[in-house]
Short mmCIF file of N, CA, C and O in Angstrom, two decimals:
data_model
loop_
_atom_site.label_atom_id
_atom_site.label_comp_id
_atom_site.label_asym_id
_atom_site.label_seq_id
_atom_site.Cartn_x
_atom_site.Cartn_y
_atom_site.Cartn_z
N MET A 1 -27.73 51.13 28.81
CA MET A 1 -27.16 49.83 29.07
C MET A 1 -25.86 49.97 29.87
O MET A 1 -25.62 49.20 30.79
N ARG A 2 -25.06 50.96 29.50
CA ARG A 2 -23.79 51.17 30.22
C ARG A 2 -24.05 51.45 31.69
O ARG A 2 -23.37 50.90 32.55
N GLU A 3 -25.01 52.31 32.01
CA GLU A 3 -25.28 52.64 33.40
C GLU A 3 -25.83 51.45 34.17
O GLU A 3 -25.54 51.29 35.36
N LEU A 4 -26.62 50.61 33.53
CA LEU A 4 -27.07 49.38 34.18
C LEU A 4 -25.87 48.51 34.54
O LEU A 4 -25.78 47.98 35.64
N ALA A 5 -24.94 48.37 33.60
CA ALA A 5 -23.75 47.55 33.83
C ALA A 5 -22.87 48.15 34.93
O ALA A 5 -22.35 47.42 35.78
N ILE A 6 -22.71 49.46 34.92
CA ILE A 6 -21.87 50.11 35.93
C ILE A 6 -22.51 49.95 37.32
O ILE A 6 -21.82 49.61 38.29
N THR A 7 -23.80 50.18 37.41
CA THR A 7 -24.48 50.04 38.69
C THR A 7 -24.41 48.60 39.18
O THR A 7 -24.14 48.33 40.36
N ARG A 8 -24.61 47.65 38.27
CA ARG A 8 -24.52 46.23 38.65
C ARG A 8 -23.11 45.90 39.14
O ARG A 8 -22.93 45.16 40.10
N THR A 9 -22.10 46.45 38.50
CA THR A 9 -20.72 46.25 38.94
C THR A 9 -20.54 46.77 40.37
O THR A 9 -19.94 46.10 41.21
N GLY A 10 -21.08 47.95 40.65
CA GLY A 10 -21.01 48.49 42.00
C GLY A 10 -21.69 47.58 43.01
O GLY A 10 -21.19 47.38 44.12
N ILE A 11 -22.83 47.01 42.62
CA ILE A 11 -23.54 46.08 43.51
C ILE A 11 -22.67 44.86 43.79
O ILE A 11 -22.50 44.46 44.93
N LEU A 12 -22.13 44.27 42.74
CA LEU A 12 -21.31 43.07 42.91
C LEU A 12 -20.02 43.33 43.68
O LEU A 12 -19.54 42.45 44.39
N CYS A 13 -19.48 44.54 43.54
CA CYS A 13 -18.25 44.90 44.25
C CYS A 13 -18.55 45.51 45.62
O CYS A 13 -17.62 45.91 46.32
N GLU A 14 -19.83 45.57 45.98
CA GLU A 14 -20.25 46.11 47.27
C GLU A 14 -19.70 47.51 47.51
O GLU A 14 -19.09 47.81 48.54
N ALA A 15 -19.93 48.38 46.52
CA ALA A 15 -19.44 49.76 46.56
C ALA A 15 -20.62 50.73 46.54
O ALA A 15 -21.08 51.14 45.48
N PRO A 16 -21.13 51.10 47.72
CA PRO A 16 -22.32 51.96 47.79
C PRO A 16 -22.18 53.28 47.03
O PRO A 16 -23.14 53.76 46.45
N TYR A 17 -21.00 53.85 47.04
CA TYR A 17 -20.78 55.12 46.32
C TYR A 17 -21.16 54.96 44.86
O TYR A 17 -21.88 55.78 44.30
N GLU A 18 -20.65 53.91 44.22
CA GLU A 18 -20.95 53.67 42.81
C GLU A 18 -22.43 53.39 42.58
O GLU A 18 -23.02 53.85 41.61
N ILE A 19 -23.03 52.63 43.47
CA ILE A 19 -24.44 52.28 43.31
C ILE A 19 -25.30 53.54 43.35
O ILE A 19 -26.12 53.77 42.45
N VAL A 20 -25.11 54.37 44.36
CA VAL A 20 -25.91 55.58 44.51
C VAL A 20 -25.68 56.52 43.33
O VAL A 20 -26.63 57.02 42.71
N ALA A 21 -24.42 56.77 43.02
CA ALA A 21 -24.10 57.71 41.94
C ALA A 21 -24.65 57.25 40.60
O ALA A 21 -25.25 58.03 39.86
N HIS A 22 -24.47 55.98 40.29
CA HIS A 22 -24.86 55.53 38.95
C HIS A 22 -26.34 55.20 38.82
O HIS A 22 -26.87 55.22 37.71
N LYS A 23 -27.03 54.94 39.92
CA LYS A 23 -28.50 54.86 39.82
C LYS A 23 -29.05 56.24 39.46
O LYS A 23 -29.95 56.35 38.63
N ARG A 24 -28.49 57.28 40.04
CA ARG A 24 -28.93 58.65 39.72
C ARG A 24 -28.56 59.03 38.29
O ARG A 24 -29.37 59.58 37.57
N ILE A 25 -27.35 58.73 37.89
CA ILE A 25 -26.94 59.03 36.51
C ILE A 25 -27.80 58.24 35.54
O ILE A 25 -28.25 58.77 34.52
N GLY A 26 -28.04 56.98 35.85
CA GLY A 26 -28.88 56.14 35.00
C GLY A 26 -30.25 56.72 34.78
O GLY A 26 -30.79 56.68 33.66
N LYS A 27 -30.85 57.26 35.84
CA LYS A 27 -32.18 57.87 35.70
C LYS A 27 -32.16 59.00 34.68
O LYS A 27 -33.14 59.23 33.98
N ASN A 28 -31.04 59.70 34.58
CA ASN A 28 -30.93 60.81 33.63
C ASN A 28 -30.75 60.35 32.19
O ASN A 28 -30.88 61.16 31.28
N VAL A 29 -30.45 59.07 31.99
CA VAL A 29 -30.25 58.57 30.63
C VAL A 29 -31.22 57.43 30.29
O VAL A 29 -30.96 56.66 29.37
N GLY A 30 -32.32 57.34 31.03
CA GLY A 30 -33.37 56.42 30.65
C GLY A 30 -33.56 55.16 31.47
O GLY A 30 -34.45 54.36 31.19
N VAL A 31 -32.73 54.93 32.48
CA VAL A 31 -32.94 53.77 33.34
C VAL A 31 -34.16 54.07 34.20
O VAL A 31 -34.26 55.14 34.81
N THR A 32 -35.11 53.15 34.25
CA THR A 32 -36.34 53.37 35.01
C THR A 32 -36.13 53.07 36.49
O THR A 32 -35.19 52.35 36.87
N ASP A 33 -37.04 53.60 37.31
CA ASP A 33 -37.00 53.28 38.74
C ASP A 33 -37.15 51.78 38.95
O ASP A 33 -36.50 51.20 39.81
N GLU A 34 -38.00 51.14 38.15
CA GLU A 34 -38.21 49.70 38.26
C GLU A 34 -36.91 48.95 37.97
O GLU A 34 -36.56 47.99 38.67
N GLN A 35 -36.18 49.37 36.94
CA GLN A 35 -34.91 48.72 36.60
C GLN A 35 -33.89 48.93 37.71
O GLN A 35 -33.20 47.99 38.10
N ASN A 36 -33.77 50.16 38.21
CA ASN A 36 -32.82 50.41 39.30
C ASN A 36 -33.14 49.54 40.51
O ASN A 36 -32.24 48.98 41.13
N ALA A 37 -34.42 49.43 40.84
CA ALA A 37 -34.82 48.63 41.99
C ALA A 37 -34.55 47.14 41.76
O ALA A 37 -34.28 46.40 42.71
N ALA A 38 -34.59 46.70 40.52
CA ALA A 38 -34.45 45.28 40.21
C ALA A 38 -33.00 44.83 40.03
O ALA A 38 -32.74 43.62 39.93
N LEU A 39 -32.06 45.74 39.98
CA LEU A 39 -30.68 45.37 39.66
C LEU A 39 -30.04 44.39 40.65
O LEU A 39 -29.17 43.62 40.27
N GLU A 40 -30.46 44.42 41.88
CA GLU A 40 -29.88 43.50 42.88
C GLU A 40 -30.14 42.05 42.48
O GLU A 40 -29.25 41.21 42.60
N ASN A 41 -31.34 41.76 42.02
CA ASN A 41 -31.74 40.40 41.60
C ASN A 41 -32.36 40.46 40.21
O ASN A 41 -33.51 40.05 40.02
N TRP A 42 -31.62 40.96 39.27
CA TRP A 42 -32.15 41.26 37.95
C TRP A 42 -32.62 40.02 37.18
O TRP A 42 -33.48 40.11 36.30
N GLN A 43 -32.06 38.85 37.48
CA GLN A 43 -32.36 37.65 36.70
C GLN A 43 -33.84 37.31 36.68
O GLN A 43 -34.34 36.80 35.68
N SER A 44 -34.55 37.58 37.75
CA SER A 44 -35.98 37.26 37.82
C SER A 44 -36.88 38.43 37.41
O SER A 44 -38.09 38.28 37.36
N ALA A 45 -36.29 39.57 37.11
CA ALA A 45 -37.07 40.76 36.75
C ALA A 45 -37.50 40.70 35.29
O ALA A 45 -36.80 40.13 34.45
N THR A 46 -38.63 41.31 35.00
CA THR A 46 -39.15 41.33 33.63
C THR A 46 -39.00 42.69 32.96
O THR A 46 -39.47 42.88 31.84
N CYS A 47 -38.31 43.62 33.61
CA CYS A 47 -38.23 44.99 33.11
C CYS A 47 -37.00 45.25 32.22
O CYS A 47 -36.79 46.38 31.79
N PHE A 48 -36.24 44.21 31.92
CA PHE A 48 -35.04 44.39 31.10
C PHE A 48 -35.24 43.79 29.71
O PHE A 48 -35.81 42.71 29.57
N SER A 49 -34.73 44.48 28.71
CA SER A 49 -34.81 43.98 27.33
C SER A 49 -33.80 42.85 27.12
O SER A 49 -32.95 42.58 27.98
N GLU A 50 -33.87 42.23 25.96
CA GLU A 50 -32.94 41.14 25.63
C GLU A 50 -31.49 41.62 25.68
O GLU A 50 -30.63 40.95 26.25
N VAL A 51 -31.22 42.76 25.10
CA VAL A 51 -29.84 43.26 25.09
C VAL A 51 -29.39 43.68 26.49
O VAL A 51 -28.24 43.45 26.87
N GLN A 52 -30.29 44.24 27.28
CA GLN A 52 -29.93 44.59 28.66
C GLN A 52 -29.64 43.34 29.48
O GLN A 52 -28.69 43.31 30.25
N ARG A 53 -30.43 42.31 29.30
CA ARG A 53 -30.20 41.05 30.02
C ARG A 53 -28.86 40.43 29.60
O ARG A 53 -28.11 39.94 30.44
N ALA A 54 -28.55 40.48 28.32
CA ALA A 54 -27.27 39.95 27.85
C ALA A 54 -26.11 40.76 28.44
O ALA A 54 -25.09 40.20 28.84
N ALA A 55 -26.28 42.07 28.50
CA ALA A 55 -25.23 42.93 29.07
C ALA A 55 -25.06 42.68 30.56
O ALA A 55 -23.93 42.68 31.08
N LEU A 56 -26.15 42.45 31.27
CA LEU A 56 -26.06 42.17 32.70
C LEU A 56 -25.43 40.81 32.97
O LEU A 56 -24.63 40.65 33.90
N THR A 57 -25.74 39.83 32.14
CA THR A 57 -25.09 38.52 32.26
C THR A 57 -23.59 38.66 32.03
O THR A 57 -22.77 38.13 32.78
N PHE A 58 -23.22 39.39 30.99
CA PHE A 58 -21.83 39.67 30.65
C PHE A 58 -21.13 40.34 31.83
O PHE A 58 -20.04 39.94 32.25
N THR A 59 -21.78 41.35 32.41
CA THR A 59 -21.24 42.07 33.57
C THR A 59 -21.02 41.14 34.74
O THR A 59 -19.94 41.11 35.35
N ASP A 60 -22.05 40.36 35.07
CA ASP A 60 -21.94 39.43 36.20
C ASP A 60 -20.75 38.49 36.02
O ASP A 60 -20.00 38.23 36.97
N GLU A 61 -20.59 37.97 34.83
CA GLU A 61 -19.51 37.00 34.60
C GLU A 61 -18.14 37.65 34.63
O GLU A 61 -17.19 37.05 35.14
N ILE A 62 -18.02 38.86 34.11
CA ILE A 62 -16.72 39.55 34.18
C ILE A 62 -16.33 39.76 35.64
O ILE A 62 -15.20 39.51 36.04
N VAL A 63 -17.28 40.22 36.44
CA VAL A 63 -16.97 40.50 37.85
C VAL A 63 -16.75 39.21 38.63
O VAL A 63 -15.79 39.11 39.40
N LYS A 64 -17.59 38.23 38.44
CA LYS A 64 -17.53 37.01 39.26
C LYS A 64 -16.54 35.97 38.75
O LYS A 64 -15.93 35.26 39.54
N LEU A 65 -16.40 35.86 37.42
CA LEU A 65 -15.59 34.79 36.84
C LEU A 65 -14.28 35.29 36.22
O LEU A 65 -13.52 34.49 35.70
N LYS A 66 -14.07 36.56 36.22
CA LYS A 66 -12.90 37.21 35.60
C LYS A 66 -13.07 37.43 34.11
O LYS A 66 -12.53 38.35 33.55
N LYS A 67 -13.82 36.55 33.43
CA LYS A 67 -14.13 36.76 32.01
C LYS A 67 -15.42 36.00 31.72
O LYS A 67 -15.76 35.05 32.41
N PRO A 68 -16.13 36.43 30.67
CA PRO A 68 -17.40 35.77 30.37
C PRO A 68 -17.19 34.38 29.77
O PRO A 68 -16.15 34.12 29.15
N THR A 69 -18.19 33.53 29.93
CA THR A 69 -18.15 32.23 29.26
C THR A 69 -18.28 32.46 27.76
O THR A 69 -18.71 33.53 27.31
N ASP A 70 -17.93 31.46 26.99
CA ASP A 70 -18.05 31.58 25.53
C ASP A 70 -19.50 31.85 25.12
O ASP A 70 -19.75 32.67 24.23
N ALA A 71 -20.44 31.17 25.75
CA ALA A 71 -21.86 31.35 25.40
C ALA A 71 -22.31 32.78 25.67
O ALA A 71 -23.01 33.39 24.85
N THR A 72 -21.91 33.33 26.80
CA THR A 72 -22.29 34.70 27.14
C THR A 72 -21.64 35.69 26.20
O THR A 72 -22.28 36.63 25.73
N PHE A 73 -20.36 35.46 25.89
CA PHE A 73 -19.67 36.36 24.97
C PHE A 73 -20.33 36.33 23.59
O PHE A 73 -20.57 37.37 22.99
N GLN A 74 -20.65 35.15 23.10
CA GLN A 74 -21.29 35.04 21.78
C GLN A 74 -22.67 35.71 21.78
O GLN A 74 -23.05 36.36 20.81
N ALA A 75 -23.42 35.57 22.89
CA ALA A 75 -24.75 36.17 22.96
C ALA A 75 -24.68 37.69 22.91
O ALA A 75 -25.44 38.32 22.16
N ILE A 76 -23.78 38.30 23.66
CA ILE A 76 -23.70 39.76 23.66
C ILE A 76 -23.06 40.26 22.37
O ILE A 76 -23.46 41.28 21.82
N ALA A 77 -22.10 39.52 21.84
CA ALA A 77 -21.45 39.92 20.59
C ALA A 77 -22.43 39.93 19.42
O ALA A 77 -22.28 40.71 18.47
N ALA A 78 -23.45 39.08 19.48
CA ALA A 78 -24.46 39.03 18.42
C ALA A 78 -25.40 40.23 18.49
O ALA A 78 -26.08 40.55 17.50
N LEU A 79 -25.44 40.92 19.63
CA LEU A 79 -26.38 42.02 19.83
C LEU A 79 -25.75 43.40 19.75
O LEU A 79 -26.46 44.39 19.56
N LEU A 80 -24.44 43.49 19.92
CA LEU A 80 -23.76 44.78 19.93
C LEU A 80 -22.76 44.88 18.79
O LEU A 80 -22.24 43.88 18.31
N THR A 81 -22.45 46.10 18.42
CA THR A 81 -21.36 46.32 17.47
C THR A 81 -20.06 46.00 18.20
O THR A 81 -20.01 46.04 19.44
N PRO A 82 -18.99 45.72 17.46
CA PRO A 82 -17.70 45.49 18.15
C PRO A 82 -17.29 46.66 19.04
O PRO A 82 -16.81 46.45 20.16
N GLY A 83 -17.50 47.87 18.60
CA GLY A 83 -17.15 49.04 19.40
C GLY A 83 -17.96 49.13 20.68
O GLY A 83 -17.43 49.44 21.75
N ALA A 84 -19.25 48.85 20.60
CA ALA A 84 -20.11 48.88 21.79
C ALA A 84 -19.72 47.78 22.77
O ALA A 84 -19.76 47.97 23.98
N LEU A 85 -19.36 46.62 22.25
CA LEU A 85 -18.93 45.51 23.10
C LEU A 85 -17.64 45.87 23.84
O LEU A 85 -17.52 45.63 25.05
N ILE A 86 -16.71 46.47 23.14
CA ILE A 86 -15.45 46.91 23.78
C ILE A 86 -15.75 47.96 24.84
O ILE A 86 -15.22 47.91 25.96
N GLU A 87 -16.62 48.92 24.53
CA GLU A 87 -16.97 49.96 25.51
C GLU A 87 -17.60 49.35 26.75
O GLU A 87 -17.28 49.74 27.88
N LEU A 88 -18.47 48.37 26.56
CA LEU A 88 -19.12 47.71 27.70
C LEU A 88 -18.08 47.01 28.57
O LEU A 88 -18.07 47.17 29.79
N GLN A 89 -17.19 46.25 27.95
CA GLN A 89 -16.19 45.53 28.72
C GLN A 89 -15.26 46.50 29.45
O GLN A 89 -14.96 46.31 30.62
N LEU A 90 -14.82 47.54 28.78
CA LEU A 90 -13.95 48.52 29.42
C LEU A 90 -14.66 49.26 30.56
O LEU A 90 -14.05 49.54 31.60
N SER A 91 -15.94 49.56 30.38
CA SER A 91 -16.70 50.22 31.44
C SER A 91 -16.79 49.33 32.68
O SER A 91 -16.56 49.80 33.80
N VAL A 92 -17.12 48.07 32.48
CA VAL A 92 -17.19 47.15 33.63
C VAL A 92 -15.82 47.04 34.30
O VAL A 92 -15.71 47.15 35.52
N GLY A 93 -14.78 46.85 33.51
CA GLY A 93 -13.44 46.74 34.08
C GLY A 93 -13.02 47.99 34.83
O GLY A 93 -12.47 47.91 35.94
N PHE A 94 -13.29 49.15 34.27
CA PHE A 94 -12.94 50.40 34.92
C PHE A 94 -13.68 50.55 36.25
O PHE A 94 -13.10 50.96 37.25
N TYR A 95 -14.97 50.18 36.26
CA TYR A 95 -15.74 50.36 37.49
C TYR A 95 -15.48 49.28 38.52
O TYR A 95 -15.74 49.49 39.70
N ILE A 96 -14.94 48.15 38.12
CA ILE A 96 -14.41 47.21 39.12
C ILE A 96 -13.26 47.90 39.85
O ILE A 96 -13.22 47.94 41.08
N MET A 97 -12.34 48.46 39.07
CA MET A 97 -11.19 49.16 39.66
C MET A 97 -11.64 50.33 40.52
O MET A 97 -11.18 50.49 41.66
N THR A 98 -12.56 51.12 40.02
CA THR A 98 -13.04 52.28 40.76
C THR A 98 -13.73 51.87 42.05
O THR A 98 -13.50 52.45 43.11
N SER A 99 -14.57 50.84 41.98
CA SER A 99 -15.26 50.35 43.17
C SER A 99 -14.27 49.88 44.22
O SER A 99 -14.41 50.19 45.42
N LYS A 100 -13.26 49.14 43.79
CA LYS A 100 -12.25 48.64 44.74
C LYS A 100 -11.46 49.80 45.35
O LYS A 100 -11.13 49.78 46.54
N PHE A 101 -11.15 50.82 44.56
CA PHE A 101 -10.46 51.99 45.06
C PHE A 101 -11.30 52.69 46.13
O PHE A 101 -10.82 53.01 47.22
N LEU A 102 -12.58 52.92 45.81
CA LEU A 102 -13.46 53.63 46.74
C LEU A 102 -13.61 52.87 48.05
O LEU A 102 -13.64 53.47 49.13
N GLU A 103 -13.71 51.56 47.97
CA GLU A 103 -13.86 50.76 49.18
C GLU A 103 -12.55 50.66 49.96
O GLU A 103 -12.56 50.73 51.19
N THR A 104 -11.44 50.54 49.28
CA THR A 104 -10.14 50.48 49.96
C THR A 104 -9.89 51.73 50.79
O THR A 104 -9.45 51.66 51.93
N PHE A 105 -10.19 52.89 50.19
CA PHE A 105 -9.92 54.15 50.87
C PHE A 105 -11.14 54.71 51.60
O PHE A 105 -11.11 55.83 52.08
N GLU A 106 -12.20 53.87 51.70
CA GLU A 106 -13.40 54.21 52.45
C GLU A 106 -13.94 55.59 52.10
O GLU A 106 -14.22 56.42 52.96
N ILE A 107 -14.08 55.83 50.80
CA ILE A 107 -14.61 57.10 50.31
C ILE A 107 -16.11 57.14 50.62
O ILE A 107 -16.85 56.25 50.24
N ASP A 108 -16.52 58.18 51.33
CA ASP A 108 -17.93 58.32 51.69
C ASP A 108 -18.74 58.75 50.48
O ASP A 108 -18.26 59.44 49.59
N THR A 109 -20.02 58.37 50.51
CA THR A 109 -20.93 58.80 49.49
C THR A 109 -21.13 60.31 49.62
O THR A 109 -21.39 60.81 50.70
N GLN A 110 -20.99 61.01 48.50
CA GLN A 110 -21.18 62.45 48.50
C GLN A 110 -22.67 62.77 48.44
O GLN A 110 -23.45 61.98 47.93
N PRO A 111 -23.05 63.97 48.90
CA PRO A 111 -24.43 64.39 48.66
C PRO A 111 -24.73 64.36 47.16
O PRO A 111 -23.85 64.65 46.35
N VAL A 112 -25.94 64.01 46.82
CA VAL A 112 -26.32 63.87 45.42
C VAL A 112 -26.01 65.12 44.62
O VAL A 112 -25.58 65.05 43.47
N THR A 113 -26.17 66.29 45.20
CA THR A 113 -25.92 67.53 44.47
C THR A 113 -24.46 67.65 44.05
O THR A 113 -24.15 68.34 43.09
N GLU A 114 -23.55 66.97 44.74
CA GLU A 114 -22.14 66.99 44.37
C GLU A 114 -21.83 65.94 43.30
O GLU A 114 -20.84 66.06 42.60
N VAL A 115 -22.65 64.90 43.20
CA VAL A 115 -22.40 63.82 42.25
C VAL A 115 -23.06 64.13 40.91
O VAL A 115 -22.47 63.98 39.86
N VAL A 116 -24.31 64.58 40.94
CA VAL A 116 -25.07 64.85 39.73
C VAL A 116 -25.76 66.19 39.90
O VAL A 116 -26.49 66.40 40.86
N SER A 117 -25.50 67.10 38.99
CA SER A 117 -26.16 68.41 39.11
C SER A 117 -27.38 68.49 38.24
O SER A 117 -27.64 67.69 37.43
#
């Protein structure tokens, strides 16, 4: 779930480095090729579970609205432990910052062998 949220953050922040790196990392922790391919327009995809959909909604709202709506927050809070919810929010926030840093300084995408061994 974390890698889906991080990759989605990279998509929303238009940070190719993050998208490429975290799609590969995600594959190593269970994200399917179908899910990676669907992340651009995940709302209409059927390959995400209820908790993944809630996490992606949460991610979209943090990036686009600065914070989630009450309904979105309540939905994800009902599905995650408090610690997992905090980790999700911090991960999205950190990767917003990272994406903006990479784009500001025009960091090129590294060869995959340098990103994931």
